[in-house]
Coordinates of C-alpha atoms in Angstrom, one line a residue:
X1 CA 119.1 299.9 23.9
X2 CA 121.9 298.9 26.2
X3 CA 121.5 295.8 28.2
X4 CA 120.5 296.2 31.8
X5 CA 123.4 295.4 34.3
X6 CA 123.0 292.1 36.1
X7 CA 122.4 292.4 39.8
X8 CA 125.4 291.8 42.0
X9 CA 125.5 288.4 43.6
X10 CA 125.4 288.2 47.4
X11 CA 128.7 288.1 49.3
X12 CA 128.1 284.5 50.4
X13 CA 128.2 283.4 46.8
X14 CA 131.1 285.6 45.7
X15 CA 133.5 285.0 48.6
X16 CA 134.0 281.2 48.4
X17 CA 135.8 281.3 45.0
X18 CA 138.0 284.2 46.3
X19 CA 139.1 282.1 49.3
X20 CA 139.6 279.0 47.1
X21 CA 141.9 281.0 44.7
X22 CA 143.7 282.5 47.6
X23 CA 144.7 279.0 48.8
X24 CA 145.0 277.2 45.5
X25 CA 147.5 279.6 44.0
X26 CA 150.3 279.1 46.5
X27 CA 149.8 275.4 46.6
X28 CA 150.0 275.1 42.8
X29 CA 153.0 277.4 42.7
X30 CA 155.2 275.7 45.3
X31 CA 153.7 272.3 46.2
X32 CA 152.2 270.8 43.0
X33 CA 155.5 269.9 41.5
X34 CA 157.0 268.4 44.6
X35 CA 158.7 271.5 46.0
X36 CA 157.7 270.8 49.6
X37 CA 157.0 267.7 51.7
X38 CA 153.5 267.2 53.1
X39 CA 154.3 268.7 56.5
X40 CA 155.2 272.0 54.8
X41 CA 151.9 272.4 52.9
X42 CA 150.2 274.4 55.6
X43 CA 153.1 276.9 56.2
X44 CA 153.2 277.5 52.4
X45 CA 149.5 278.4 52.3
X46 CA 149.9 280.7 55.4
X47 CA 153.0 282.6 54.4
X48 CA 152.8 282.6 50.6
X49 CA 149.0 282.7 50.2
X50 CA 148.7 286.5 50.6
X51 CA 151.4 287.1 47.9
X52 CA 150.6 284.3 45.4
X53 CA 146.8 284.1 46.0
X54 CA 146.5 287.9 46.2
X55 CA 148.2 288.3 42.9
X56 CA 146.0 285.6 41.3
X57 CA 142.8 287.3 42.6
X58 CA 143.9 290.8 41.5
X59 CA 144.8 289.6 38.0
X60 CA 141.6 287.6 37.5
X61 CA 139.5 290.5 38.8
X62 CA 141.2 293.1 36.7
X63 CA 140.6 291.0 33.5
X64 CA 137.0 290.3 34.4
X65 CA 136.1 293.9 35.4
X66 CA 137.5 295.1 32.1
X67 CA 135.6 292.4 30.2
X68 CA 139.0 291.1 28.8
X69 CA 140.0 287.6 28.1
X70 CA 142.9 285.2 28.6
X71 CA 145.5 287.3 26.8
X72 CA 145.1 289.9 29.5
X73 CA 145.4 287.3 32.2
X74 CA 148.5 285.7 30.7
X75 CA 150.2 289.1 30.2
X76 CA 149.5 290.2 33.7
X77 CA 150.6 286.8 35.0
X78 CA 153.9 287.3 33.1
X79 CA 154.2 290.8 34.7
X80 CA 153.7 289.3 38.1
X81 CA 156.3 286.6 37.4
X82 CA 158.9 289.2 36.4
X83 CA 158.1 291.3 39.4
X84 CA 158.2 288.4 41.8
X85 CA 161.5 286.9 40.6
X86 CA 163.1 290.3 39.8
X87 CA 162.1 292.5 42.7
X88 CA 160.4 290.6 45.5
X89 CA 162.6 287.6 46.1
X90 CA 165.2 288.6 43.5
X91 CA 165.9 285.0 42.6
X92 CA 166.3 286.1 39.0
X93 CA 169.5 287.9 39.7
X94 CA 170.8 286.2 42.8
X95 CA 173.3 283.4 41.8
X96 CA 173.3 282.0 45.4
X97 CA 169.5 281.8 45.7
X98 CA 169.3 278.0 45.4
X99 CA 172.7 277.2 47.0
X100 CA 171.2 276.0 50.3
X101 CA 168.5 273.9 48.6
X102 CA 168.6 270.5 46.9
X103 CA 168.7 272.4 43.6
X104 CA 172.2 273.9 44.1
X105 CA 173.5 271.7 41.2
X106 CA 171.4 273.6 38.7
X107 CA 173.7 276.7 39.0
X108 CA 176.1 275.6 36.2
X109 CA 173.2 275.1 33.8
X110 CA 171.8 278.4 34.6
X111 CA 175.1 280.2 34.1
X112 CA 175.3 278.8 30.6
X113 CA 172.6 281.2 29.5
X114 CA 173.8 284.3 31.4
X115 CA 172.7 287.6 29.8
X116 CA 175.7 290.0 29.8
X117 CA 175.3 293.2 31.6
X118 CA 172.1 292.3 33.4
X119 CA 173.6 289.1 34.8
X120 CA 170.6 286.9 34.9
X121 CA 170.0 283.4 33.4
X122 CA 167.6 283.4 30.5
X123 CA 167.0 279.7 31.2
X124 CA 166.0 280.5 34.8
X125 CA 163.9 283.5 33.6
X126 CA 161.9 281.2 31.3
X127 CA 161.4 278.7 34.1
X128 CA 160.6 281.2 36.8
X129 CA 158.2 283.4 34.8
X130 CA 156.7 280.5 32.9
X131 CA 155.9 278.6 36.1
X132 CA 154.3 281.7 37.6
X133 CA 152.2 282.1 34.4
X134 CA 150.9 278.5 34.2
X135 CA 151.0 277.3 37.8
X136 CA 150.6 280.3 40.1
X137 CA 148.0 282.2 38.0
X138 CA 146.4 280.4 35.0
X139 CA 145.8 276.9 36.4
X140 CA 144.2 278.1 39.7
X141 CA 142.0 280.6 37.9
X142 CA 140.7 278.2 35.3
X143 CA 140.1 275.5 37.9
X144 CA 138.0 277.8 40.2
X145 CA 136.1 279.3 37.2
X146 CA 135.3 275.8 35.9
X147 CA 133.6 274.9 39.2
X148 CA 131.3 277.8 38.8
X149 CA 128.2 277.9 36.6
X150 CA 128.4 279.5 33.2
X151 CA 126.5 282.6 34.4
X152 CA 129.1 283.3 37.1
X153 CA 132.3 282.1 35.4
X154 CA 133.3 285.4 33.8
X155 CA 131.7 287.8 36.3
X156 CA 133.8 289.7 38.8
X157 CA 133.8 288.5 42.3
X158 CA 134.8 291.6 44.2
X159 CA 134.0 295.3 44.2
X160 CA 136.3 298.1 45.0
X161 CA 136.4 297.5 48.8
X162 CA 137.3 293.9 48.3
X163 CA 140.0 294.7 45.7
X164 CA 141.5 297.2 48.1
X165 CA 141.6 294.5 50.9
X166 CA 143.2 292.0 48.5
X167 CA 145.7 294.6 47.2
X168 CA 146.8 295.4 50.7
X169 CA 147.1 291.7 51.5
X170 CA 149.3 291.2 48.4
X171 CA 151.5 294.1 49.3
X172 CA 152.0 292.9 52.9
X173 CA 152.7 289.3 51.7
X174 CA 155.3 290.6 49.2
X175 CA 156.9 292.8 51.8
X176 CA 157.1 289.9 54.1
X177 CA 159.1 287.9 51.5
X178 CA 161.3 290.8 50.6
X179 CA 162.1 291.6 54.2
X180 CA 163.3 288.1 54.8
X181 CA 167.0 288.7 54.2
X182 CA 167.7 285.0 54.9
X183 CA 165.5 284.1 51.9
X184 CA 167.3 286.6 49.7
X185 CA 170.7 285.7 51.2
X186 CA 171.2 289.4 51.9
X187 CA 171.3 290.0 48.1
X188 CA 170.0 293.2 46.5
X189 CA 169.8 293.7 42.8
X190 CA 171.6 296.5 41.2
X191 CA 169.8 299.8 40.0
X192 CA 170.3 298.7 36.4
X193 CA 168.7 295.3 37.1
X194 CA 165.8 296.9 39.0
X195 CA 165.2 299.4 36.2
X196 CA 165.1 296.5 33.7
X197 CA 162.5 294.7 35.8
X198 CA 160.4 297.9 36.1
X199 CA 160.5 298.5 32.3
X200 CA 159.5 294.9 31.5
X201 CA 156.7 294.9 34.0
X202 CA 155.3 298.2 32.8
X203 CA 155.5 297.1 29.2
X204 CA 153.6 293.8 30.0
X205 CA 151.0 295.6 32.0
X206 CA 150.5 298.3 29.3
X207 CA 150.1 295.6 26.7
X208 CA 147.7 293.6 28.9
X209 CA 145.4 296.6 29.3
X210 CA 145.1 297.4 25.6
X211 CA 141.5 297.8 24.5
X212 CA 141.9 295.2 21.8
X213 CA 141.7 292.4 24.4
X214 CA 138.3 293.6 25.4
X215 CA 136.8 293.2 21.9
X216 CA 135.4 289.7 21.2
X217 CA 137.3 288.0 18.4
X218 CA 135.2 286.9 15.4
X219 CA 134.0 283.3 15.7
X220 CA 134.5 281.0 12.8
X221 CA 133.4 277.5 11.9
X222 CA 136.9 275.9 12.3
X223 CA 137.6 272.4 13.4
X224 CA 138.5 272.8 17.1
X225 CA 140.2 269.6 18.3
X226 CA 139.2 267.5 21.2
X227 CA 140.2 269.2 24.5
X228 CA 142.7 266.4 25.3
X229 CA 144.7 267.3 22.1
X230 CA 144.9 270.9 23.4
X231 CA 146.4 269.5 26.6
X232 CA 149.0 267.4 24.8
X233 CA 150.1 270.4 22.8
X234 CA 150.7 272.4 26.0
X235 CA 152.7 269.4 27.5
X236 CA 154.9 269.6 24.4
X237 CA 156.3 272.9 25.7
X238 CA 157.3 271.2 29.0
X239 CA 159.2 268.4 27.4
X240 CA 160.6 270.5 24.6
X241 CA 162.0 273.1 27.0
X242 CA 164.1 270.5 28.8
X243 CA 166.0 269.2 25.8
X244 CA 169.1 271.2 26.5
X245 CA 170.1 273.9 29.0
X246 CA 172.1 275.9 26.5
X247 CA 171.1 278.9 24.4
X248 CA 169.8 276.5 21.8
X249 CA 167.5 274.9 24.4
X250 CA 166.1 278.3 25.4
X251 CA 165.5 279.2 21.8
X252 CA 163.6 275.9 21.3
X253 CA 161.6 276.5 24.5
X254 CA 160.6 280.1 23.5
X255 CA 159.8 278.9 19.9
X256 CA 157.6 276.1 21.2
X257 CA 155.8 278.4 23.6
X258 CA 155.1 280.9 20.8
X259 CA 153.8 278.2 18.5
X260 CA 151.5 276.7 21.2
X261 CA 150.2 280.2 22.1
X262 CA 149.5 281.0 18.4
X263 CA 147.8 277.6 17.8
X264 CA 145.6 277.9 20.9
X265 CA 144.6 281.5 19.9
X266 CA 143.7 280.2 16.4
X267 CA 141.7 277.3 17.8
X268 CA 139.9 279.4 20.3
X269 CA 138.1 281.5 17.7
X270 CA 136.1 278.4 16.7
X271 CA 132.5 278.5 17.7
X272 CA 132.9 275.1 19.4
X273 CA 135.7 276.1 21.6
X274 CA 134.4 276.0 25.2
X275 CA 135.4 275.9 28.8
X276 CA 136.6 272.3 28.7
X277 CA 139.2 273.4 26.1
X278 CA 140.2 276.2 28.4
X279 CA 140.4 273.9 31.4
X280 CA 142.6 271.4 29.6
X281 CA 144.9 274.1 28.3
X282 CA 145.2 275.7 31.7
X283 CA 145.7 272.6 33.7
X284 CA 147.9 270.5 31.4
X285 CA 151.1 272.0 33.0
X286 CA 149.7 271.4 36.5
X287 CA 148.9 267.7 35.7
X288 CA 152.4 267.3 34.2
X289 CA 154.1 268.9 37.2
X290 CA 152.2 266.7 39.6
X291 CA 153.1 263.6 37.6
X292 CA 156.8 264.4 37.8
X293 CA 156.7 265.4 41.5
X294 CA 157.8 261.8 42.4
X295 CA 161.1 262.4 40.5
X296 CA 162.2 265.8 42.0
X297 CA 163.3 266.5 45.5
X298 CA 161.7 269.1 47.8
X299 CA 163.7 272.3 48.4
X300 CA 164.8 271.2 51.9
X301 CA 165.8 267.6 52.8
X302 CA 162.9 265.6 54.1
X303 CA 162.4 262.1 55.3
X304 CA 161.5 259.6 52.5
X305 CA 158.1 259.0 54.1
X306 CA 157.3 262.8 54.3
X307 CA 158.4 263.4 50.7
X308 CA 156.4 260.4 49.4
X309 CA 153.4 261.4 51.4
X310 CA 153.6 264.9 49.8
X311 CA 153.9 263.5 46.3
X312 CA 150.9 261.2 46.9
X313 CA 148.9 264.1 48.3
X314 CA 149.8 266.2 45.2
X315 CA 148.5 263.4 43.0
X316 CA 145.2 263.1 44.9
X317 CA 144.6 266.8 45.1
X318 CA 145.4 267.4 41.4
X319 CA 143.2 264.5 40.2
X320 CA 140.4 265.6 42.5
X321 CA 140.5 269.2 41.3
X322 CA 140.8 268.5 37.6
X323 CA 138.4 265.6 37.5
X324 CA 135.9 267.6 39.7
X325 CA 136.1 270.6 37.4
X326 CA 135.7 268.4 34.3
X327 CA 132.7 266.7 35.9
X328 CA 131.2 270.0 36.9
X329 CA 131.4 271.3 33.3
X330 CA 129.2 268.4 32.1
X331 CA 126.1 270.3 33.1
X332 CA 127.3 273.6 31.8
X333 CA 125.9 274.9 28.5
X334 CA 128.3 275.4 25.7
X335 CA 129.6 279.0 26.1
X336 CA 132.2 280.4 23.7
X337 CA 135.3 281.5 25.7
X338 CA 137.7 282.5 23.1
X339 CA 141.2 283.8 23.7
X340 CA 140.3 287.4 23.5

């Protein structure tokens, strides 16, 4: 006999995590690593919240409505990253995109891994798409879900009307960024480049929606490590990807990412794998980015006081979020949350 569907939660309980994710996604994407001084935090949330936050909500809700797991979320996050960098702001193809920022000196390193014909830097593609996966989408989702009780963590928050509203919000936010010709430096990608982006996005979305991700993986009595070891493994990708900006460096970064993903997928099939493991894996990159925020300049020049205040605020917010989520999980029952 099929299980009876659980009654829908009242809107007052479903709306707070939606709003939290709407605000956390843009902050994690652009502020958590030192990209903006403290006086720019609020404009980032206002102007980029609909696009980044809307995408995070839509990706999370799609996976949870389908009963799919983190492979679907990661693949959809990758599709969003390619769409964002390739079509919306077109930073993936625009060689002048960072020229009016304090990152103009990264252009030479980017051009060292230029893909012939398509004219984009594989190094920048790894950074742009990778940061969208871990900072814009995964870290905010796992943080918000960790603050919820085990009975609400994997349940959808929105019905069809809510999804339509968020979808429209995301489209309007993306159109706002695309229509800002000063942000794109009046650059438009070529038809070949746009066709490449569309093909990659469609392939990632199609893979993300495969039925296999909705089937629970068999659980085995393996020896899942302590959650902190999972976090250290994720941090390895961050440090390993910065060894060299050449093709060799990109190959090392891609190889490390594949090894870490395969290892986490293997560990997550253990019966003892729980939400604390997921929290650590999802937030390791966020914590690393916040730690290095003191060493990187914001996009636009800012006074030393404003830049330092922003970095301190990043530290305080990150510690509060991660520690709060970890503390919140202490009362949660052990629930298997495997990769698929």
